[in-house]
XYZ file of C-alpha atoms in Angstrom:
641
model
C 200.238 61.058 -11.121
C 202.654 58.272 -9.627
C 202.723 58.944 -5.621
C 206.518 57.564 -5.931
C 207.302 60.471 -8.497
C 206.019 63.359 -6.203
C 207.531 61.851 -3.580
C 211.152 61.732 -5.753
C 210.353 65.710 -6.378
C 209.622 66.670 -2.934
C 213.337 65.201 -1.872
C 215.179 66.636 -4.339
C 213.485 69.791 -3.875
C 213.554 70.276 -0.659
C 217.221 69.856 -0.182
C 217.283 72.759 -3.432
C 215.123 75.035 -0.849
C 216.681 74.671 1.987
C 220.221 75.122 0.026
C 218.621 78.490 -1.347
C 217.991 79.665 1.999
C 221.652 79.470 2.963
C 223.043 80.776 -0.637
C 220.104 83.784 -0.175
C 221.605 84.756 3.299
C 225.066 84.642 1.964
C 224.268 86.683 -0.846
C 223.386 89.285 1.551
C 226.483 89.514 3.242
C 228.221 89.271 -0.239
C 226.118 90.910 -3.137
C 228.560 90.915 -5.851
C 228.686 87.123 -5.708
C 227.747 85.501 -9.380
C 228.245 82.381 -8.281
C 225.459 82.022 -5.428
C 223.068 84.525 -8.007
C 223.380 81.721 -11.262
C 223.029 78.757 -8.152
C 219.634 80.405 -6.777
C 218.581 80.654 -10.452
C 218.870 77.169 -11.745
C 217.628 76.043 -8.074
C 214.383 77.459 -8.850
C 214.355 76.777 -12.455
C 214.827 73.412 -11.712
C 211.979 73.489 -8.816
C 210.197 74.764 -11.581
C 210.277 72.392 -14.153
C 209.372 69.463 -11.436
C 206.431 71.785 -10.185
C 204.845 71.683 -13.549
C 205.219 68.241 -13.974
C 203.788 67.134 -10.877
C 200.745 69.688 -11.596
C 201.771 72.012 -8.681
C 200.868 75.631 -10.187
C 201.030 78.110 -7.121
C 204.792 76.692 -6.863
C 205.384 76.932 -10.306
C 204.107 80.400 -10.175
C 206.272 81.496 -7.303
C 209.608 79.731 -8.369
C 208.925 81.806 -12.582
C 208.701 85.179 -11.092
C 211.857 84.707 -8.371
C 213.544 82.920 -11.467
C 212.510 86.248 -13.747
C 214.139 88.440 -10.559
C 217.375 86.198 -10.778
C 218.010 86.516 -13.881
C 217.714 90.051 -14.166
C 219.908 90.183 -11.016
C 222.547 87.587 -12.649
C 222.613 89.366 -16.209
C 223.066 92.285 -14.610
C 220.193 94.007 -15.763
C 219.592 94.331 -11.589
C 221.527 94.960 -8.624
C 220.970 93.422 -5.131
C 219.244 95.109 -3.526
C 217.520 94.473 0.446
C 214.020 94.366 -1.079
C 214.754 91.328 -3.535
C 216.895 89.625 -0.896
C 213.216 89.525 1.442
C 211.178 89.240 -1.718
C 213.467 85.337 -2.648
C 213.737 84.736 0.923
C 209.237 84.780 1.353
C 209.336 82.907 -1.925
C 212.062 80.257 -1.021
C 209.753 80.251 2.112
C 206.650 79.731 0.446
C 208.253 76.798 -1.627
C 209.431 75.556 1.539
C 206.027 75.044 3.334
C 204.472 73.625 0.413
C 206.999 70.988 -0.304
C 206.666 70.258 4.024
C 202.924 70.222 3.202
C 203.912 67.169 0.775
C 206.440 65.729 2.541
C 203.700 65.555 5.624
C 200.810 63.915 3.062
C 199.111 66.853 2.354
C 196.714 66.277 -0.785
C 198.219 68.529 -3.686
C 195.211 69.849 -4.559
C 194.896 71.031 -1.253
C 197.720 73.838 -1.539
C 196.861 77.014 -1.162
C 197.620 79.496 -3.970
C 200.257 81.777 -3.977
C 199.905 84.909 -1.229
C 199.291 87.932 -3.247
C 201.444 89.503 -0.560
C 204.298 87.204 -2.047
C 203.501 87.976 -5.691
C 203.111 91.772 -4.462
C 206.736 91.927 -3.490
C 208.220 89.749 -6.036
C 207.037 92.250 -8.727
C 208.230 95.140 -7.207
C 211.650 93.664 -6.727
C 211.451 92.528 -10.328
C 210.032 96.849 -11.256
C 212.418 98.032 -8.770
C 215.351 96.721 -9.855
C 214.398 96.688 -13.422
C 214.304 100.228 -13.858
C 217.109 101.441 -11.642
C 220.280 100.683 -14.383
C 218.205 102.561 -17.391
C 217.796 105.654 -15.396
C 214.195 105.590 -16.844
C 210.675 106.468 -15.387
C 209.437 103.440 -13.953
C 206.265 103.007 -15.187
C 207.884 102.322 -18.954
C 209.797 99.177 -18.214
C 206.842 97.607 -16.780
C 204.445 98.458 -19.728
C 206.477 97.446 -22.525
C 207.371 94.005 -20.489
C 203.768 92.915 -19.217
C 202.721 92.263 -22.872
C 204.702 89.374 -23.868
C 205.436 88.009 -20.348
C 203.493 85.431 -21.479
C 204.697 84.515 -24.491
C 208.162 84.586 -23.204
C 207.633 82.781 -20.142
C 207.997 79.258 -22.257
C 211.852 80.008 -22.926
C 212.130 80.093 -19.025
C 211.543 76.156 -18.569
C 213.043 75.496 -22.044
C 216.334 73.471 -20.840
C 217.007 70.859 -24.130
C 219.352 68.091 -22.781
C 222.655 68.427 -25.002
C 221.466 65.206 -27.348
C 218.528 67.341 -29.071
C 216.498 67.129 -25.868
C 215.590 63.057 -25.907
C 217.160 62.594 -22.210
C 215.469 63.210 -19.211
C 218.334 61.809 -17.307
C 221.201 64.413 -15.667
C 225.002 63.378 -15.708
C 224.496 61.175 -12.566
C 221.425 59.437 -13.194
C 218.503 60.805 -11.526
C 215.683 62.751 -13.393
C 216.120 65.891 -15.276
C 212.476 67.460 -13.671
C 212.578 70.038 -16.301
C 213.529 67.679 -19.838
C 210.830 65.423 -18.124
C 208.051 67.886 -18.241
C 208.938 69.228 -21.227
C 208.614 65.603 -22.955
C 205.494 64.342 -21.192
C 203.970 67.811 -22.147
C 204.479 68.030 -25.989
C 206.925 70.920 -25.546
C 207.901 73.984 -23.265
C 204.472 75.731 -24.543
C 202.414 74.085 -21.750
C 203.705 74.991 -18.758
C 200.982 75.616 -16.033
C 199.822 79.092 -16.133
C 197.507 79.334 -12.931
C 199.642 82.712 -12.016
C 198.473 85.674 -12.536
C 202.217 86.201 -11.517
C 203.459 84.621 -14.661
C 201.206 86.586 -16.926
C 202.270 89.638 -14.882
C 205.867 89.074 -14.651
C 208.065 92.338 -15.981
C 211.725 90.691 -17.019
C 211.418 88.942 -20.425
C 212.219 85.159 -19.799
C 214.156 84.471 -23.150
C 216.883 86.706 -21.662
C 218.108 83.830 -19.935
C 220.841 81.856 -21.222
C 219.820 78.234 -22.280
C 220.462 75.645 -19.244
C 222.349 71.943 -19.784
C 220.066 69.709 -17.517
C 223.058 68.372 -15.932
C 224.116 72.266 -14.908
C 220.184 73.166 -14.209
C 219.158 69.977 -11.923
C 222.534 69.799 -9.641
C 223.924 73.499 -8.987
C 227.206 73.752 -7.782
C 228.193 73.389 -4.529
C 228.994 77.260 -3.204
C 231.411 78.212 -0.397
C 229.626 79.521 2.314
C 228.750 80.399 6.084
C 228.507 77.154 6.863
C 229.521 74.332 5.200
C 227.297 72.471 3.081
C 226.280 68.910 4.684
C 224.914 65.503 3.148
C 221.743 65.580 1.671
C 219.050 63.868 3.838
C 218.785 60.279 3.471
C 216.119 60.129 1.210
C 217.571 62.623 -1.035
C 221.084 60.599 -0.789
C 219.486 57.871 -2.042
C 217.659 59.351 -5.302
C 221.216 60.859 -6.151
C 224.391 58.995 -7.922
C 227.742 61.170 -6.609
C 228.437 64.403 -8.629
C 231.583 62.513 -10.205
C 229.557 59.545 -11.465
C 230.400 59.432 -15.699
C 226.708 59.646 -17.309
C 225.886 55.793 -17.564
C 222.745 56.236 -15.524
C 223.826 53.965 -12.681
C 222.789 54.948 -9.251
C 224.855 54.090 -6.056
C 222.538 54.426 -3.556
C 218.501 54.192 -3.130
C 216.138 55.424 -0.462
C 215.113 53.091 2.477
C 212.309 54.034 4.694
C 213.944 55.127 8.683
C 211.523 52.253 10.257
C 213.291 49.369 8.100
C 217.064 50.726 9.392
C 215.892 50.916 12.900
C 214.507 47.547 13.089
C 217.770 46.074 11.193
C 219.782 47.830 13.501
C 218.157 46.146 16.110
C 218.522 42.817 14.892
C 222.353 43.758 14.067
C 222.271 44.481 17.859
C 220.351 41.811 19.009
C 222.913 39.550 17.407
C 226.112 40.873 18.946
C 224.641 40.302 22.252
C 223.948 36.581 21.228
C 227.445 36.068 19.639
C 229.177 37.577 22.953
C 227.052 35.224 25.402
C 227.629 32.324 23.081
C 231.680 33.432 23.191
C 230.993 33.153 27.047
C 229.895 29.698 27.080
C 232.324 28.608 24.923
C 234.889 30.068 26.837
C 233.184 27.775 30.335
C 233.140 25.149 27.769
C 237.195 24.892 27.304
C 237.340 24.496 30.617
C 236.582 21.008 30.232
C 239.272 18.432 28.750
C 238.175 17.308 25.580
C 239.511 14.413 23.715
C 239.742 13.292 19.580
C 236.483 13.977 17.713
C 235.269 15.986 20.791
C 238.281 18.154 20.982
C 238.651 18.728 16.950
C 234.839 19.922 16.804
C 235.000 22.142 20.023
C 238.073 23.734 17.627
C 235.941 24.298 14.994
C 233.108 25.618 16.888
C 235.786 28.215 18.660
C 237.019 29.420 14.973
C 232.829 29.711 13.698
C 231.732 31.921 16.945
C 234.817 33.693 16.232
C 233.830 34.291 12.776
C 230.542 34.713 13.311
C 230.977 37.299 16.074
C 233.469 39.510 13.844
C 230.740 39.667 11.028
C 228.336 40.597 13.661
C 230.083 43.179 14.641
C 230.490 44.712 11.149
C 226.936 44.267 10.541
C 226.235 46.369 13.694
C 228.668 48.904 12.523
C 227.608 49.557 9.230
C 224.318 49.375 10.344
C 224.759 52.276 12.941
C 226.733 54.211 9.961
C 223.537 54.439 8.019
C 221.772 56.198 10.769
C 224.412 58.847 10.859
C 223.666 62.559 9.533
C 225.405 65.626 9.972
C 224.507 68.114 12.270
C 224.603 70.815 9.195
C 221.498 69.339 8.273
C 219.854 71.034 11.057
C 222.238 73.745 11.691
C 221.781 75.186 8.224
C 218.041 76.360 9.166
C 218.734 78.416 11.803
C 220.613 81.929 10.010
C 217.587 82.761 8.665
C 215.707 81.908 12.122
C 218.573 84.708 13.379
C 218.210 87.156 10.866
C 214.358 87.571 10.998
C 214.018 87.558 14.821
C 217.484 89.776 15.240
C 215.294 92.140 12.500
C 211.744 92.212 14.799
C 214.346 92.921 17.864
C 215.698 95.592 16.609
C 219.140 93.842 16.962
C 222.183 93.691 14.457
C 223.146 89.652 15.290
C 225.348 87.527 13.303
C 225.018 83.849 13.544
C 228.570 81.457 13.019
C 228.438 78.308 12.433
C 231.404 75.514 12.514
C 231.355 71.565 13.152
C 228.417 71.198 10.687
C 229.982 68.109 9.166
C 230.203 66.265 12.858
C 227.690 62.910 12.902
C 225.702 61.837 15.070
C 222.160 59.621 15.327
C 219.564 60.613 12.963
C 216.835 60.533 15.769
C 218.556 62.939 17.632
C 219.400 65.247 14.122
C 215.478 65.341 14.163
C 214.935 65.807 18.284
C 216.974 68.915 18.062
C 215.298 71.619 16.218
C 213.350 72.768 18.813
C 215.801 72.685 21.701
C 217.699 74.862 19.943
C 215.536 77.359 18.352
C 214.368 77.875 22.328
C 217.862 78.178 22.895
C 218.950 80.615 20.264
C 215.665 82.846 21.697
C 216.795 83.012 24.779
C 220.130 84.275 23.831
C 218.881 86.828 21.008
C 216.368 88.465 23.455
C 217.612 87.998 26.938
C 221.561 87.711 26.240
C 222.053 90.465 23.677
C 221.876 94.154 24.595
C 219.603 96.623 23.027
C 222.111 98.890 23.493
C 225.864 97.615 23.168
C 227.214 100.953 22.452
C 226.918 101.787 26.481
C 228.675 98.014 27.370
C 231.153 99.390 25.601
C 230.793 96.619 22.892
C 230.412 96.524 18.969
C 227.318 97.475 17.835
C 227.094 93.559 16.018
C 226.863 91.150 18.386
C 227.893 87.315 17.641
C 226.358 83.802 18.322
C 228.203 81.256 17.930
C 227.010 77.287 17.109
C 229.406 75.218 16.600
C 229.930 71.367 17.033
C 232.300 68.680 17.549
C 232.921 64.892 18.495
C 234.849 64.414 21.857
C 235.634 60.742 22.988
C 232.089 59.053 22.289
C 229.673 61.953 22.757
C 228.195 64.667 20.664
C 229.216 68.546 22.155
C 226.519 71.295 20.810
C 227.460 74.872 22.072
C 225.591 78.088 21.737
C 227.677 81.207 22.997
C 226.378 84.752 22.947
C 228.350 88.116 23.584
C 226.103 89.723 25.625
C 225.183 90.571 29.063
C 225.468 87.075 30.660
C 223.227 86.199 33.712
C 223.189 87.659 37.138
C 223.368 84.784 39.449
C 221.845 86.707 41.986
C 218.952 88.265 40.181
C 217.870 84.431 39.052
C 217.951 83.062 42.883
C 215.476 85.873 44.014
C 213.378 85.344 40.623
C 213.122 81.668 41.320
C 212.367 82.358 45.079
C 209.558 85.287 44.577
C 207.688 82.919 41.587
C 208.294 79.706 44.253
C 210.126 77.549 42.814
C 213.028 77.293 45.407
C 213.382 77.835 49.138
C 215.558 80.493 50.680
C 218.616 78.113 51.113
C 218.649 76.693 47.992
C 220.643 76.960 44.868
C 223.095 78.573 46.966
C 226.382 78.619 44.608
C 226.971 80.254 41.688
C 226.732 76.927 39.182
C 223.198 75.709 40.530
C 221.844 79.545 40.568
C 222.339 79.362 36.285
C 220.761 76.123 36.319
C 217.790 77.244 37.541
C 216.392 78.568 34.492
C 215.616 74.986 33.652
C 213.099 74.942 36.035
C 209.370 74.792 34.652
C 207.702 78.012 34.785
C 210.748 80.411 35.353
C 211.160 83.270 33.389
C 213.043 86.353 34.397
C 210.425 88.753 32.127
C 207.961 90.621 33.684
C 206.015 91.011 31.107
C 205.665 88.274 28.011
C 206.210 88.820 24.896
C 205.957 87.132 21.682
C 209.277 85.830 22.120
C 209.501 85.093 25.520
C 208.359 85.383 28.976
C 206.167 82.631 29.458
C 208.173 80.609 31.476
C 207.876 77.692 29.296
C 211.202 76.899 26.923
C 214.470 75.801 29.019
C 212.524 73.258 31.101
C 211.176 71.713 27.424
C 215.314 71.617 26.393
C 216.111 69.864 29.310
C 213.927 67.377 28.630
C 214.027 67.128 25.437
C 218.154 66.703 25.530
C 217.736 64.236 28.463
C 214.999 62.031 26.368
C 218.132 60.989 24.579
C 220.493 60.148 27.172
C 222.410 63.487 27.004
C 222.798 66.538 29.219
C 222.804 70.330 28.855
C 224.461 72.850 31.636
C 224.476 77.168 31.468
C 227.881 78.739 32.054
C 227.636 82.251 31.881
C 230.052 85.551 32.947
C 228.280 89.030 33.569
C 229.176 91.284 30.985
C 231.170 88.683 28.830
C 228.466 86.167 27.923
C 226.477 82.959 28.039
C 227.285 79.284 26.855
C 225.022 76.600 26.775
C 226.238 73.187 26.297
C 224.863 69.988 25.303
C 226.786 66.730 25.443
C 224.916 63.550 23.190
C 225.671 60.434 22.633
C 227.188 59.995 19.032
C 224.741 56.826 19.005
C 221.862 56.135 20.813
C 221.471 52.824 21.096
C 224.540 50.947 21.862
C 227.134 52.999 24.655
C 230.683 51.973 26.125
C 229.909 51.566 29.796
C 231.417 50.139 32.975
C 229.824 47.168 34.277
C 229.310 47.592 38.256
C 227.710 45.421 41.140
C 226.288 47.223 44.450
C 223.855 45.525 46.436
C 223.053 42.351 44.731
C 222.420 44.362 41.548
C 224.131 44.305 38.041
C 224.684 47.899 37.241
C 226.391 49.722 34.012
C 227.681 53.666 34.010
C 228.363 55.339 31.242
C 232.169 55.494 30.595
C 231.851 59.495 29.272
C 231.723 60.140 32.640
C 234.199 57.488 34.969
C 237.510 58.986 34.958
C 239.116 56.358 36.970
C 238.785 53.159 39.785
C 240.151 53.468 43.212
C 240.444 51.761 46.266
C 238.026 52.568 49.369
C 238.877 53.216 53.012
C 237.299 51.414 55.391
C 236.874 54.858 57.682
C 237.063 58.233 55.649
C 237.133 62.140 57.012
C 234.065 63.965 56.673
C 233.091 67.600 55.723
C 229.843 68.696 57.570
C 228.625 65.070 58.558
C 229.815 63.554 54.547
C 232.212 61.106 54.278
C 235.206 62.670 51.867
C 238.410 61.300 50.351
C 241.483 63.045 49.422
C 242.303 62.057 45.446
C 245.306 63.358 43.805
C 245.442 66.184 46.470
C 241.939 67.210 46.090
C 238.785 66.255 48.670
C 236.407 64.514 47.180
C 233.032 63.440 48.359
C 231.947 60.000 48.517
C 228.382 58.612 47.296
C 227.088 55.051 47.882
C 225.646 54.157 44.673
C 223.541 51.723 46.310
C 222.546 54.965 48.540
C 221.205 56.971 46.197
C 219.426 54.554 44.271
C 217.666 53.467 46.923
C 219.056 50.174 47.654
C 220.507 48.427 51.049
C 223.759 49.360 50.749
C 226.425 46.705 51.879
C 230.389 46.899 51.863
C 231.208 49.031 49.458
C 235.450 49.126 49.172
C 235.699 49.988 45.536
C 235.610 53.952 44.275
C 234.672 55.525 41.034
C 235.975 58.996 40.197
C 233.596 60.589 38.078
C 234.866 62.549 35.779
C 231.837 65.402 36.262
C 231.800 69.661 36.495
C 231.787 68.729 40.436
C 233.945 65.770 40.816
C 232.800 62.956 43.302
C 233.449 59.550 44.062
C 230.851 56.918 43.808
C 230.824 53.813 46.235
C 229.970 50.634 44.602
C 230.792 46.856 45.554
C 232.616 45.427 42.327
C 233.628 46.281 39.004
C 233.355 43.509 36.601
C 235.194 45.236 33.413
C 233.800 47.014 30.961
C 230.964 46.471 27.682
C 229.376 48.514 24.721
C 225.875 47.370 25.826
C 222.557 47.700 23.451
C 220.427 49.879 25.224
C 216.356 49.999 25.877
C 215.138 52.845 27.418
C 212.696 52.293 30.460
C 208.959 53.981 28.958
C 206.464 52.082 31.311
C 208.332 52.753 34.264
C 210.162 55.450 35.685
C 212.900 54.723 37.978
C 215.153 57.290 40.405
C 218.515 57.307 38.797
C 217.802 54.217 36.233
C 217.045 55.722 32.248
C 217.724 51.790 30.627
C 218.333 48.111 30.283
C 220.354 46.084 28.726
C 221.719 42.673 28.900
C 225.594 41.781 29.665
C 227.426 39.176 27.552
C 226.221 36.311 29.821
C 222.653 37.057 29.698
C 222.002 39.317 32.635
C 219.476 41.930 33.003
C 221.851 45.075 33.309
C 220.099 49.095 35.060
C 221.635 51.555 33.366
C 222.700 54.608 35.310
C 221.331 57.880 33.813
C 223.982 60.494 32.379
C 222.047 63.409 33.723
C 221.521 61.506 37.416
C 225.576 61.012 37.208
C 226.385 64.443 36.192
C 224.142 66.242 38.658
C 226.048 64.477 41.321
C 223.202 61.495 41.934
C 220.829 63.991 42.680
C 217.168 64.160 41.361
C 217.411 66.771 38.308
C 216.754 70.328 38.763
C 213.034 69.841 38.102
C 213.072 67.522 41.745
C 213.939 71.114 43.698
C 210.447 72.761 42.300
C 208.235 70.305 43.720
C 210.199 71.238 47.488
């Protein structure tokens, strides 16, 4: 079997699972829907038919009999019922881990067979269901139907293209999995029968209408929860657009991640050169020129200028291609709810908005786990057991929602429930020793102590929680990519947690500084404005403050708390932070979207990056989290007190 093939089935049908996940927990809020039950039922087929041509049996096995449940439940023959929502849901699971498996390099032949747990439940669904709009005994349906399950499973995969079945191609190009096992095979007689399940399976297959492959491969698009986002990138590129007339031609192809990141580097590397070659040039006029001299000097101005425009482009369409929605990753966690709401004993419903907002691939990917820790937290310590006596309803809400603000990424996660006790975290943090007894004094740096390693407020863990290992792997995990994450929360009302990322990680606006001899950038999502120093100021328990639009301000020497000499520092920078603060530097020299490397070999107070300015100068980048926290070491620092 061609490794490029099962690779081409794996995309495509992973971005069919993970689609049936979302249209399966949909269908349980809405059970009447025949639009999501005929989607789920070509999803699978069509699973199906690329199972058995890639020699896959235990899928093939577990997508017939969920197929055979759908179609009684489409037809129907079946109503909706809780047991076949869990029985699709462990077999779009199962399906799930085994395309992973691939997508990992996991030797086909290596998959395990299908659970007889899964097939278990699938059948009784499939009985259950069956028997309940006859009125009859059960036992009947199931004899008269085991006979020819066999015979009839063939019609299942049987989807002839509309030209007499010679096309394995689908309206937009890509391959029709089920036409091309059916003509590599010699017919829809030979479909792998390793299943027990198959043999066993109760609903009679040729009751299924006949598929197009156009209609079986590519099921519509359903309204939903949350909104559908872009296929992967590798599944983008096996796929023409839905619109595309059936010529075959494809607009788009896959690329491997490593070849975009190293192009995008080079697309950066060359802005940088075209910007300190526009420098030079610029020292250059300075000079008088004269006939020959001057007219060449002219035409080398209009080529830089040229050449740093298409530069620029290439960096921006570069950076585009790196670009995913965050739906991609948002649209795994309602089941994630759902099951660990269920082992609570908790009735939790999970909304979701902003899943079309972009931002970096690599940090699409970073931010599974964050969040799953994050949606924990708030399903076992923010929502009550009991809302009834809160005097709330008995459904409590989390929110997730997205959106872009200025140049950063904003990720929220709000809970209804019993918010967090200030008070009760400062003596938790205290009796485990984590803090002193005059620290984390105010209400703000009590919530953010949670982030601490090793805090937890249960006494007792659980399988959930209680560990005190979680928040202090988000922080660090948000961090790792330049971003930052902060806990508001009201007792009795509820708990936010928000996380502000970079739209893009490697290239940020930022304001080019100079403080002790050193070039310096900050991140502009966090300078609100420049001011003018004092040469004396008032101070406020021994600190020197400023009064700024009627409001005192502290004032930090950025040359202070980086550890430098500081020298005459008369220039101010408000920072636009939760605490607001003014940060003493020598110069500001204007502003640049810089290309940033992150410091790995090294770790420096204060200092995440480098970079180099448009004349060639080795540029410290100030960290986001350093800035936000108000120059002080992150929460982590006050542990090791």
């Amino acid at each position: 079997m061609d490794d490029e093939m099962l690779k081409d089935f794996v995309v495509e049908a992973l971005d069919l699972a993970t689609n049936v996940e979302e249209h399966l927990l949909t269908l349980e809020r809405h059970p009447d829907d025949l639009e999501i039950l005929n989607a789920v039922f070509r999803a699978f087929h069509t699973i199906k038919g690329g199972a058995g041509f890639v020699n896959l049996p235990a899928m093939v096995s577990a997508c017939h009999l969920t197929e055979n449940l759908f179609d009684a439940l489409r037809t129907g023959k079946a109503s909706v019922t809780p047991l076949a929502i869990e029985a699709a849901l462990q077999a779009s699971g199962f399906v799930a881990d085994q395309l992973n498996e691939l997508s990992n390099g996991a030797d086909p032949a290596s998959l395990a067979s299908m659970p007889q747990d899964l097939e278990d439940i699938l059948t009784q669904a499939i009985e259950g269901n069956a028997a309940a709009p006859a009125a009859a005994p059960a036992a009947a349906p199931v004899a008269v139907a085991a006979a020819p399950a066999v015979a009839a499973a063939p019609s299942a995969v049987s989807t002839p293209s509309a030209n007499g079945g010679a096309s394995v191609l689908g309206a937009d190009g890509s391959l029709d999995w089920n036409a091309l096992y059916q003509a590599v095979s010699g017919g829809a007689g030979d479909v792998p029968a390793s299943a027990s399940a198959v043999a066993a399976a109760p609903v009679e297959a040729d009751a299924a209408p006949e598929e197009s492959p156009a209609a079986s491969s590519h099921p519509k698009s359903l309204p939903s929860a949350t909104p559908k986002p872009a296929a992967p990138a590798a599944a983008q590129g096996r796929r023409a657009t839905d619109n595309q007339p059936g010529g075959g031609k494809e607009e788009s192809i896959r690329i491997d991640a490593g070849k975009l990141d190293a192009l995008l580097e080079v697309a950066g590397e060359s802005v940088q050169a075209a910007n300190q070659a526009a420098v030079l040039l610029e020292k250059l006029q300075q000079f008088k020129f004269e006939g020959t001299a001057a007219s060449l000097m002219s035409t080398l101005a209009e080529t830089l200028g040229r050449a740093s425009r298409y530069s620029s482009e290439l960096q921006r369409a570069t950076l585009s291609t790196r670009m995913q929605p965050v739906g991609r990753l948002f649209q795994k966690f309602p089941r994630l709810v759902r099951e660990l709401a269920k082992d609570l004993g908790k009735d939790v419903d999970l909304a979701i908005s902003g899943a079309e907002t972009e931002v970096d691939r690599v940090v699409v990917d970073s931010l599974y786990d964050p969040l799953v820790h994050m949606l924990r937290n708030s399903l076992d310590h923010g929502i009550e057991t009991d809302r009834g006596a809160a005097g709330k309803p008995n459904k409590a809400t989390i929110s997730l929602k997205a959106w872009q603000e200025a140049s950063s990424v904003m990720i929220e996660i709000f809970d209804d429930g019993k918010g967090m006790d200030p008070d009760f975290l400062r003596k938790k943090a205290i009796g485990k020793g984590l803090i002193g007894e005059h620290e984390a004094q105010s209400h703000d740096e009590a919530l953010q102590l949670v982030f601490l390693p090793g805090f937890s407020t249960k006494e007792v863990a659980s399988s959930v929680s209680g560990r005190g290992v979680g928040m202090d792997v988000v922080k660090t995990a948000v961090e790792k990519h330049r971003g930052t994450i902060r806990i508001d929360s009201t007792l009795g009302v509820g708990t936010r947690f928000s996380i502000r990322l970079p739209i893009e990680l490697s290239i940020i606006p930022t304001m080019l500084v100079r403080t002790a001899g050193a070039a310096l950038a900050l991140p502009m999502a966090v300078v609100e404005r420049v001011v003018e120093l004092p040469a004396d100021f008032d101070e406020v328990g021994g600190a020197p403050v400023l009064r700024d639009q009627g409001r005192p301000l502290p004032v930090h020497s950025l040359a202070g708390v980086l550890g430098y000499e500081p020298g005459s520092e008369r220039v101010g920078i408000v920072m636009a932070v939760p605490h607001p603060y003014i940060l003493g530097v020598e110069a500001v020299e204007g502003t640049a979207d810089l290309v940033i490397k992150p410091l790995t070999a090294i770790q420096t107070n204060g200092i995440t990056g480098t970079a180099r300015s448009a004349e060639g100068e080795l540029v410290l980048v100030v960290g986001l989290s350093f800035l936000l926290e108000g120059c002080r070491s992150s929460v982590k620092a006050v542990a090791q007190v």
